[in-house]
Structure formats: C-alpha cells, structure tokens
PDB file of C-alpha atoms in Angstrom:
ATOM      1  CA  MET A  19      -0.038   0.017  -0.020  1.00 55.00           C
ATOM      2  CA  GLY A  20       1.427   3.425  -1.001  1.00 67.00           C
ATOM      3  CA  MET A  21       1.842   6.337   1.362  1.00 75.00           C
ATOM      4  CA  ALA A  22      -1.071   8.262  -0.049  1.00 73.00           C
ATOM      5  CA  ALA A  23      -3.459   5.262   0.577  1.00 81.00           C
ATOM      6  CA  THR A  24      -2.069   4.816   4.109  1.00 89.00           C
ATOM      7  CA  LEU A  25      -2.604   8.504   4.905  1.00 93.00           C
ATOM      8  CA  GLN A  26      -6.146   8.353   3.459  1.00 96.00           C
ATOM      9  CA  GLN A  27      -6.873   5.509   5.864  1.00 96.00           C
ATOM     10  CA  THR A  28      -5.379   7.479   8.738  1.00 96.00           C
ATOM     11  CA  PHE A  29      -7.751  10.428   7.967  1.00 97.00           C
ATOM     12  CA  ASP A  30     -10.695   8.039   7.461  1.00 97.00           C
ATOM     13  CA  ALA A  31     -10.116   6.403  10.806  1.00 96.00           C
ATOM     14  CA  ALA A  32      -9.648   9.681  12.771  1.00 97.00           C
ATOM     15  CA  LYS A  33     -12.576  10.907  14.805  1.00 97.00           C
ATOM     16  CA  HIS A  34     -11.067  14.077  16.221  1.00 98.00           C
ATOM     17  CA  ILE A  35      -8.623  15.714  13.795  1.00 98.00           C
ATOM     18  CA  VAL A  36      -6.909  19.006  14.699  1.00 98.00           C
ATOM     19  CA  PHE A  37      -5.375  20.988  11.895  1.00 98.00           C
ATOM     20  CA  LEU A  38      -2.548  23.348  12.985  1.00 98.00           C
ATOM     21  CA  THR A  39      -2.116  25.773  10.080  1.00 98.00           C
ATOM     22  CA  GLY A  40      -0.168  28.783   8.996  1.00 96.00           C
ATOM     23  CA  ALA A  41       0.690  31.049   6.106  1.00 94.00           C
ATOM     24  CA  GLY A  42       1.530  28.168   3.674  1.00 95.00           C
ATOM     25  CA  VAL A  43      -2.253  27.325   3.545  1.00 97.00           C
ATOM     26  CA  SER A  44      -3.006  30.791   2.134  1.00 97.00           C
ATOM     27  CA  THR A  45      -0.106  31.321  -0.276  1.00 95.00           C
ATOM     28  CA  PRO A  46      -1.900  29.296  -3.030  1.00 97.00           C
ATOM     29  CA  SER A  47      -4.769  31.911  -2.670  1.00 98.00           C
ATOM     30  CA  GLY A  48      -2.336  34.681  -3.488  1.00 95.00           C
ATOM     31  CA  ILE A  49      -1.582  35.896   0.011  1.00 95.00           C
ATOM     32  CA  PRO A  50       2.182  36.180   0.610  1.00 87.00           C
ATOM     33  CA  ASP A  51       3.805  34.585   3.603  1.00 78.00           C
ATOM     34  CA  TYR A  52       5.462  37.634   5.155  1.00 66.00           C
ATOM     35  CA  ARG A  53       7.983  35.420   6.991  1.00 58.00           C
ATOM     36  CA  SER A  54       9.265  33.644   3.941  1.00 51.00           C
ATOM     37  CA  LYS A  55      12.199  34.681   1.769  1.00 44.00           C
ATOM     38  CA  ASN A  56       9.882  36.565  -0.610  1.00 44.00           C
ATOM     39  CA  GLY A  57       7.482  37.886   1.954  1.00 45.00           C
ATOM     40  CA  LEU A  58       6.902  41.260   3.541  1.00 50.00           C
ATOM     41  CA  TYR A  59       9.823  41.022   5.891  1.00 49.00           C
ATOM     42  CA  THR A  60      12.174  41.249   2.959  1.00 41.00           C
ATOM     43  CA  GLY A  61      13.130  44.872   2.486  1.00 51.00           C
ATOM     44  CA  HIS A  62      11.155  45.876   5.526  1.00 53.00           C
ATOM     45  CA  ARG A  63      13.629  45.838   8.315  1.00 52.00           C
ATOM     46  CA  ASN A  64      11.088  47.086  10.880  1.00 70.00           C
ATOM     47  CA  ALA A  65       8.111  44.970   9.770  1.00 77.00           C
ATOM     48  CA  GLU A  66       7.705  43.727  13.356  1.00 86.00           C
ATOM     49  CA  TYR A  67       7.559  47.304  14.556  1.00 90.00           C
ATOM     50  CA  TYR A  68       4.856  48.211  12.025  1.00 91.00           C
ATOM     51  CA  LEU A  69       2.705  45.273  13.388  1.00 93.00           C
ATOM     52  CA  SER A  70       3.386  46.171  17.072  1.00 95.00           C
ATOM     53  CA  HIS A  71       1.101  47.650  19.769  1.00 97.00           C
ATOM     54  CA  THR A  72       3.739  50.470  20.084  1.00 95.00           C
ATOM     55  CA  CYS A  73       3.335  51.454  16.464  1.00 95.00           C
ATOM     56  CA  LEU A  74      -0.492  51.383  16.729  1.00 97.00           C
ATOM     57  CA  ALA A  75      -0.473  53.492  19.933  1.00 97.00           C
ATOM     58  CA  GLN A  76       2.305  55.991  18.961  1.00 95.00           C
ATOM     59  CA  GLU A  77       2.070  56.194  15.142  1.00 94.00           C
ATOM     60  CA  PRO A  78      -1.401  55.131  14.267  1.00 97.00           C
ATOM     61  CA  GLU A  79      -1.117  56.570  10.725  1.00 96.00           C
ATOM     62  CA  THR A  80       1.990  54.592  10.055  1.00 94.00           C
ATOM     63  CA  PHE A  81       0.343  51.399  11.450  1.00 95.00           C
ATOM     64  CA  TYR A  82      -2.736  52.019   9.287  1.00 97.00           C
ATOM     65  CA  ASP A  83      -0.837  52.641   6.072  1.00 94.00           C
ATOM     66  CA  TYR A  84       1.298  49.497   6.549  1.00 93.00           C
ATOM     67  CA  VAL A  85      -1.585  47.204   7.376  1.00 94.00           C
ATOM     68  CA  LYS A  86      -3.793  48.592   4.566  1.00 95.00           C
ATOM     69  CA  GLN A  87      -1.069  48.224   1.911  1.00 92.00           C
ATOM     70  CA  ASN A  88       0.431  44.864   2.976  1.00 91.00           C
ATOM     71  CA  LEU A  89      -2.097  42.739   4.817  1.00 94.00           C
ATOM     72  CA  TYR A  90      -5.480  43.081   3.172  1.00 97.00           C
ATOM     73  CA  TYR A  91      -6.294  40.873   0.191  1.00 97.00           C
ATOM     74  CA  PRO A  92     -10.074  41.174  -0.021  1.00 96.00           C
ATOM     75  CA  GLN A  93     -10.227  39.457  -3.472  1.00 97.00           C
ATOM     76  CA  ALA A  94      -8.501  36.300  -2.217  1.00 98.00           C
ATOM     77  CA  GLN A  95     -10.636  33.180  -2.236  1.00 98.00           C
ATOM     78  CA  PRO A  96     -10.204  29.861  -0.217  1.00 98.00           C
ATOM     79  CA  ASN A  97      -8.230  27.094  -1.987  1.00 98.00           C
ATOM     80  CA  VAL A  98      -8.602  23.334  -1.837  1.00 98.00           C
ATOM     81  CA  ILE A  99      -6.744  23.171   1.453  1.00 98.00           C
ATOM     82  CA  HIS A 100      -9.269  25.453   3.106  1.00 98.00           C
ATOM     83  CA  THR A 101     -12.272  23.758   1.552  1.00 98.00           C
ATOM     84  CA  LYS A 102     -11.203  20.142   2.375  1.00 98.00           C
ATOM     85  CA  GLN A 103     -10.374  21.024   5.958  1.00 98.00           C
ATOM     86  CA  ALA A 104     -13.681  22.938   6.213  1.00 98.00           C
ATOM     87  CA  ALA A 105     -15.562  19.902   4.928  1.00 98.00           C
ATOM     88  CA  LEU A 106     -14.010  17.762   7.699  1.00 98.00           C
ATOM     89  CA  THR A 107     -15.084  20.377  10.233  1.00 98.00           C
ATOM     90  CA  GLN A 108     -18.641  20.427   8.821  1.00 98.00           C
ATOM     91  CA  GLN A 109     -18.768  16.568   9.375  1.00 98.00           C
ATOM     92  CA  GLY A 110     -17.964  17.293  13.027  1.00 97.00           C
ATOM     93  CA  ARG A 111     -14.645  15.436  12.719  1.00 98.00           C
ATOM     94  CA  ALA A 112     -12.112  18.256  12.782  1.00 98.00           C
ATOM     95  CA  THR A 113     -11.086  21.516  14.396  1.00 98.00           C
ATOM     96  CA  VAL A 114      -8.884  24.065  12.673  1.00 98.00           C
ATOM     97  CA  ILE A 115      -6.458  26.169  14.773  1.00 98.00           C
ATOM     98  CA  THR A 116      -4.860  28.759  12.532  1.00 98.00           C
ATOM     99  CA  GLN A 117      -2.270  31.400  12.848  1.00 97.00           C
ATOM    100  CA  ASN A 118      -3.731  33.076   9.741  1.00 97.00           C
ATOM    101  CA  ILE A 119      -5.717  36.322   9.992  1.00 97.00           C
ATOM    102  CA  ASP A 120      -6.921  36.506   6.442  1.00 97.00           C
ATOM    103  CA  ASN A 121     -10.561  35.297   6.884  1.00 98.00           C
ATOM    104  CA  LEU A 122     -10.271  32.592   4.229  1.00 98.00           C
ATOM    105  CA  TYR A 123     -11.349  29.844   6.625  1.00 98.00           C
ATOM    106  CA  ARG A 124     -14.525  31.740   7.364  1.00 98.00           C
ATOM    107  CA  LEU A 125     -15.180  32.214   3.648  1.00 98.00           C
ATOM    108  CA  ALA A 126     -14.818  28.374   3.355  1.00 98.00           C
ATOM    109  CA  LYS A 127     -17.501  28.003   6.027  1.00 98.00           C
ATOM    110  CA  THR A 128     -15.141  26.238   8.462  1.00 98.00           C
ATOM    111  CA  GLN A 129     -16.921  25.073  11.644  1.00 98.00           C
ATOM    112  CA  HIS A 130     -14.935  24.541  14.913  1.00 98.00           C
ATOM    113  CA  LEU A 131     -12.479  27.310  13.922  1.00 98.00           C
ATOM    114  CA  ILE A 132     -10.024  28.908  16.272  1.00 98.00           C
ATOM    115  CA  GLU A 133      -8.305  32.014  14.902  1.00 98.00           C
ATOM    116  CA  PHE A 134      -5.337  32.031  17.236  1.00 98.00           C
ATOM    117  CA  HIS A 135      -4.075  35.418  16.156  1.00 97.00           C
ATOM    118  CA  GLY A 136      -7.435  37.042  15.364  1.00 98.00           C
ATOM    119  CA  ASN A 137      -9.018  38.167  12.075  1.00 98.00           C
ATOM    120  CA  LEU A 138      -8.182  41.266   9.987  1.00 98.00           C
ATOM    121  CA  TYR A 139     -11.829  41.458   8.782  1.00 98.00           C
ATOM    122  CA  ARG A 140     -13.141  42.110  12.254  1.00 98.00           C
ATOM    123  CA  VAL A 141     -12.552  45.798  12.931  1.00 98.00           C
ATOM    124  CA  TYR A 142     -13.569  47.805  16.011  1.00 98.00           C
ATOM    125  CA  CYS A 143     -13.260  51.270  17.450  1.00 98.00           C
ATOM    126  CA  GLN A 144     -10.667  51.634  20.194  1.00 97.00           C
ATOM    127  CA  VAL A 145     -12.759  54.336  21.919  1.00 96.00           C
ATOM    128  CA  CYS A 146     -16.305  52.860  22.002  1.00 97.00           C
ATOM    129  CA  GLY A 147     -15.633  49.215  21.082  1.00 96.00           C
ATOM    130  CA  GLN A 148     -18.187  49.130  18.375  1.00 97.00           C
ATOM    131  CA  GLU A 149     -17.571  46.765  15.411  1.00 97.00           C
ATOM    132  CA  VAL A 150     -17.168  48.486  12.022  1.00 97.00           C
ATOM    133  CA  ALA A 151     -17.211  46.969   8.493  1.00 97.00           C
ATOM    134  CA  TRP A 152     -13.729  46.316   7.249  1.00 98.00           C
ATOM    135  CA  GLN A 153     -14.617  48.024   3.942  1.00 98.00           C
ATOM    136  CA  ASP A 154     -15.097  51.236   5.990  1.00 97.00           C
ATOM    137  CA  TYR A 155     -11.801  50.742   7.708  1.00 98.00           C
ATOM    138  CA  LEU A 156     -10.021  50.598   4.322  1.00 97.00           C
ATOM    139  CA  GLN A 157     -11.568  53.867   3.456  1.00 97.00           C
ATOM    140  CA  SER A 158     -10.768  55.628   6.661  1.00 97.00           C
ATOM    141  CA  PRO A 159      -8.971  54.685   9.966  1.00 97.00           C
ATOM    142  CA  TYR A 160     -11.406  56.852  12.059  1.00 96.00           C
ATOM    143  CA  HIS A 161     -14.792  55.852  13.577  1.00 97.00           C
ATOM    144  CA  GLU A 162     -17.344  58.132  11.970  1.00 92.00           C
ATOM    145  CA  SER A 163     -19.460  58.537  15.061  1.00 92.00           C
ATOM    146  CA  ASP A 164     -16.848  59.456  17.654  1.00 94.00           C
ATOM    147  CA  GLY A 165     -13.628  59.997  15.730  1.00 93.00           C
ATOM    148  CA  GLY A 166     -11.868  57.114  17.555  1.00 96.00           C
ATOM    149  CA  TRP A 167      -9.068  55.202  15.862  1.00 97.00           C
ATOM    150  CA  LEU A 168     -10.227  51.924  14.409  1.00 98.00           C
ATOM    151  CA  ARG A 169      -8.090  48.721  14.548  1.00 98.00           C
ATOM    152  CA  PRO A 170      -8.332  45.152  13.251  1.00 98.00           C
ATOM    153  CA  ASP A 171      -9.034  42.494  15.882  1.00 98.00           C
ATOM    154  CA  VAL A 172      -5.678  40.794  15.533  1.00 98.00           C
ATOM    155  CA  VAL A 173      -2.870  40.051  18.040  1.00 97.00           C
ATOM    156  CA  LEU A 174      -0.036  42.445  17.518  1.00 97.00           C
ATOM    157  CA  TYR A 175       3.504  42.142  18.748  1.00 94.00           C
ATOM    158  CA  GLU A 176       3.620  43.044  22.491  1.00 96.00           C
ATOM    159  CA  GLU A 177      -0.079  42.029  22.923  1.00 97.00           C
ATOM    160  CA  GLY A 178      -1.413  39.019  24.704  1.00 96.00           C
ATOM    161  CA  LEU A 179      -3.486  36.219  23.112  1.00 96.00           C
ATOM    162  CA  ASN A 180      -7.213  35.918  23.541  1.00 95.00           C
ATOM    163  CA  GLN A 181      -7.383  33.470  26.516  1.00 97.00           C
ATOM    164  CA  VAL A 182     -10.660  31.908  25.365  1.00 97.00           C
ATOM    165  CA  ASN A 183      -8.984  30.982  22.081  1.00 97.00           C
ATOM    166  CA  VAL A 184      -5.998  29.533  24.019  1.00 97.00           C
ATOM    167  CA  GLN A 185      -8.347  27.445  26.261  1.00 98.00           C
ATOM    168  CA  ARG A 186     -10.277  26.198  23.253  1.00 98.00           C
ATOM    169  CA  ALA A 187      -7.128  25.246  21.382  1.00 98.00           C
ATOM    170  CA  VAL A 188      -5.676  23.372  24.334  1.00 98.00           C
ATOM    171  CA  ALA A 189      -8.970  21.485  24.914  1.00 98.00           C
ATOM    172  CA  ALA A 190      -9.031  20.511  21.149  1.00 98.00           C
ATOM    173  CA  MET A 191      -5.456  19.262  21.315  1.00 98.00           C
ATOM    174  CA  GLN A 192      -6.150  17.102  24.409  1.00 98.00           C
ATOM    175  CA  THR A 193      -9.017  15.298  22.620  1.00 97.00           C
ATOM    176  CA  ALA A 194      -7.362  14.914  19.185  1.00 98.00           C
ATOM    177  CA  ASP A 195      -6.464  11.446  17.824  1.00 98.00           C
ATOM    178  CA  LEU A 196      -4.770  12.975  14.800  1.00 98.00           C
ATOM    179  CA  VAL A 197      -2.872  16.283  14.648  1.00 98.00           C
ATOM    180  CA  VAL A 198      -2.086  17.561  11.150  1.00 98.00           C
ATOM    181  CA  ILE A 199       0.416  20.412  10.740  1.00 98.00           C
ATOM    182  CA  VAL A 200      -0.053  22.338   7.471  1.00 98.00           C
ATOM    183  CA  GLY A 201       1.859  25.245   5.982  1.00 95.00           C
ATOM    184  CA  THR A 202       3.661  26.362   9.091  1.00 94.00           C
ATOM    185  CA  SER A 203       7.233  25.961  10.439  1.00 91.00           C
ATOM    186  CA  MET A 204       5.907  25.598  13.981  1.00 94.00           C
ATOM    187  CA  ARG A 205       8.552  28.059  15.175  1.00 90.00           C
ATOM    188  CA  VAL A 206       6.238  30.754  16.428  1.00 89.00           C
ATOM    189  CA  TYR A 207       5.310  30.555  20.111  1.00 91.00           C
ATOM    190  CA  PRO A 208       2.990  30.163  21.837  1.00 94.00           C
ATOM    191  CA  PHE A 209       1.264  28.625  18.825  1.00 96.00           C
ATOM    192  CA  ALA A 210       4.087  25.986  18.514  1.00 95.00           C
ATOM    193  CA  GLY A 211       3.630  25.103  22.213  1.00 96.00           C
ATOM    194  CA  LEU A 212       0.183  23.673  21.521  1.00 98.00           C
ATOM    195  CA  LEU A 213       1.853  20.433  20.509  1.00 97.00           C
ATOM    196  CA  ASP A 214       2.858  19.977  24.208  1.00 97.00           C
ATOM    197  CA  TYR A 215      -0.845  19.574  24.987  1.00 98.00           C
ATOM    198  CA  ARG A 216      -1.576  16.754  22.450  1.00 97.00           C
ATOM    199  CA  ALA A 217      -3.050  13.479  23.723  1.00 94.00           C
ATOM    200  CA  PRO A 218      -0.400  10.811  24.230  1.00 92.00           C
ATOM    201  CA  GLN A 219      -1.998   8.477  21.693  1.00 93.00           C
ATOM    202  CA  ALA A 220      -2.409  11.242  19.055  1.00 97.00           C
ATOM    203  CA  GLN A 221      -0.745  10.611  15.678  1.00 97.00           C
ATOM    204  CA  VAL A 222       1.066  13.685  14.300  1.00 98.00           C
ATOM    205  CA  VAL A 223       1.550  14.331  10.604  1.00 97.00           C
ATOM    206  CA  ALA A 224       3.288  17.416   9.060  1.00 97.00           C
ATOM    207  CA  ILE A 225       2.474  18.402   5.492  1.00 96.00           C
ATOM    208  CA  ASN A 226       4.972  21.114   4.602  1.00 92.00           C
ATOM    209  CA  GLN A 227       7.327  22.068   1.774  1.00 88.00           C
ATOM    210  CA  GLU A 228      10.284  22.418   4.221  1.00 88.00           C
ATOM    211  CA  SER A 229      11.293  19.730   6.588  1.00 90.00           C
ATOM    212  CA  LEU A 230      10.374  20.440  10.217  1.00 92.00           C
ATOM    213  CA  ASN A 231      12.325  19.725  13.413  1.00 88.00           C
ATOM    214  CA  LEU A 232       9.608  19.232  16.023  1.00 92.00           C
ATOM    215  CA  GLY A 233      11.461  17.240  18.584  1.00 88.00           C
ATOM    216  CA  ILE A 234       8.602  14.710  18.813  1.00 93.00           C
ATOM    217  CA  ASP A 235       7.642  11.486  17.055  1.00 93.00           C
ATOM    218  CA  TYR A 236       5.773  12.438  13.894  1.00 95.00           C
ATOM    219  CA  GLN A 237       5.405  11.667  10.166  1.00 95.00           C
ATOM    220  CA  MET A 238       6.795  14.254   7.783  1.00 95.00           C
ATOM    221  CA  ILE A 239       5.139  14.597   4.347  1.00 94.00           C
ATOM    222  CA  GLN A 240       7.442  16.969   2.516  1.00 93.00           C
ATOM    223  CA  THR A 241       5.206  18.007  -0.330  1.00 93.00           C
ATOM    224  CA  ASP A 242       2.941  20.795  -1.602  1.00 93.00           C
ATOM    225  CA  ALA A 243      -0.003  20.957   0.574  1.00 96.00           C
ATOM    226  CA  THR A 244      -2.291  21.858  -2.364  1.00 97.00           C
ATOM    227  CA  SER A 245      -1.411  18.668  -4.126  1.00 95.00           C
ATOM    228  CA  PHE A 246      -1.958  16.542  -0.969  1.00 96.00           C
ATOM    229  CA  PHE A 247      -5.418  17.934  -0.225  1.00 97.00           C
ATOM    230  CA  GLU A 248      -6.498  17.718  -3.950  1.00 97.00           C
ATOM    231  CA  THR A 249      -6.011  13.896  -3.645  1.00 95.00           C
ATOM    232  CA  LEU A 250      -7.537  13.554  -0.140  1.00 96.00           C
ATOM    233  CA  THR A 251     -11.055  12.222  -0.062  1.00 96.00           C
ATOM    234  CA  VAL A 252     -13.228  13.728   2.704  1.00 95.00           C
TER     235      VAL A 252
END
C-alpha cells in the first residue's frame, strides 16, 4: 500500500482531527507569507515594529498605512486546502487552529475554527468598542461616530493572546487522535507550544514544503499541501 493510501486510511479512521495551520495554507490563494524569503519582511527591516502595539499607539497613521497596503487581500478566495479542511469540520470530525488572520477559513464556512491570532476582517473602534465593516476601515482609520481610531481584531507584537482561544485550542489538542500540521514551520510561540498539549495517543503528521524539526515522534510529508489535499477524499 502506498503512502497516499495509508494516509487516506489515517484520515478516514480519525474521529477528532486538529489542523494546526499557517501562512503556507493561504499562499496558493495569493496571500504572501510575510515570514518567507519573498514575503513582507524582505526589504522591511522594521516589519515587526509596524505590526506592534507600540506602532498602533504611537504612530497610528504609520500602522494604518502599513496594514492597509500589505495585509489586506479582499479578493482572495479559499483554496482546496481550506475547503477540504472545512468539509471535515462540517462533518464534526475536525477543528482548525490557525495562525492566519486572512478570513479565508470563514469564507470556506469552516466550523470549529479557532483563529489564534485574530481576524483582519473584524474591525472595531478603540474608543467605544463598536464593530465596524472592514470596507469602512480601508476607506478611513477613524470611527465616523466618535472620531476614535479603528483597529483590526488581531494580536499584534507586544499584545497577549485571547485566553478563550487559548483554552479552546488546548482542549481540542487534548482530545485529538490525529494532529495535522499544514503550511507552518511551527517556530512561532506560543502557537508551537500547542503540541505539548496533544493527547499521548495522538498521531502527528506534518504536510509542509520544508522539513520540520519538532522534537517529537511524527510523520513528515514533505510536499506541496495543495497537491496533498487535492487527492484527499473527505
């Protein structure tokens, strides 16, 4: 039996799959991975500053210009990785825990979704807390009703994670019988630390173009994730 058939059996047998996903899931949809060699960090020495709480607080115009120009891709559509994972969540067999903030999992109608770092397309006023359409935010960074600065509901550098998301993610990991890492190097903490909460019996599979060094027992599938999910039957 070939590896593809064996992996298909592994997916078919799993009752509680957790997908741990990152930027490599969205690059086929045309959203650049800003940590990769060709991503936003190249040529932007202070990219982490632009995406920091300090920049938002002290230079809100600079923050707004950077985010608007570099992070929003409203024309992007989910690809086969999103849709196959979403289908498994709709069957009640999977949870997706993603580092991505691009809204594509929501567009794919993913159930049991944990957006670990938030979502660019949820925008709220920092003065009154009211949610505002992202389309309005891309037109103006001010809240029309009170003049407050708007911001996307994402976790910036220097900010803490949403603790409800953390608790949900840990609970999902503790009940998973199959953990599938897709499109992420698993180097960013605390996201990478979720592996420490996996159930002892959980099988771990990584589908990634670069080989990973996880320090645990896992199966590495070094391939293009799009190709893998195109052949996976769900």
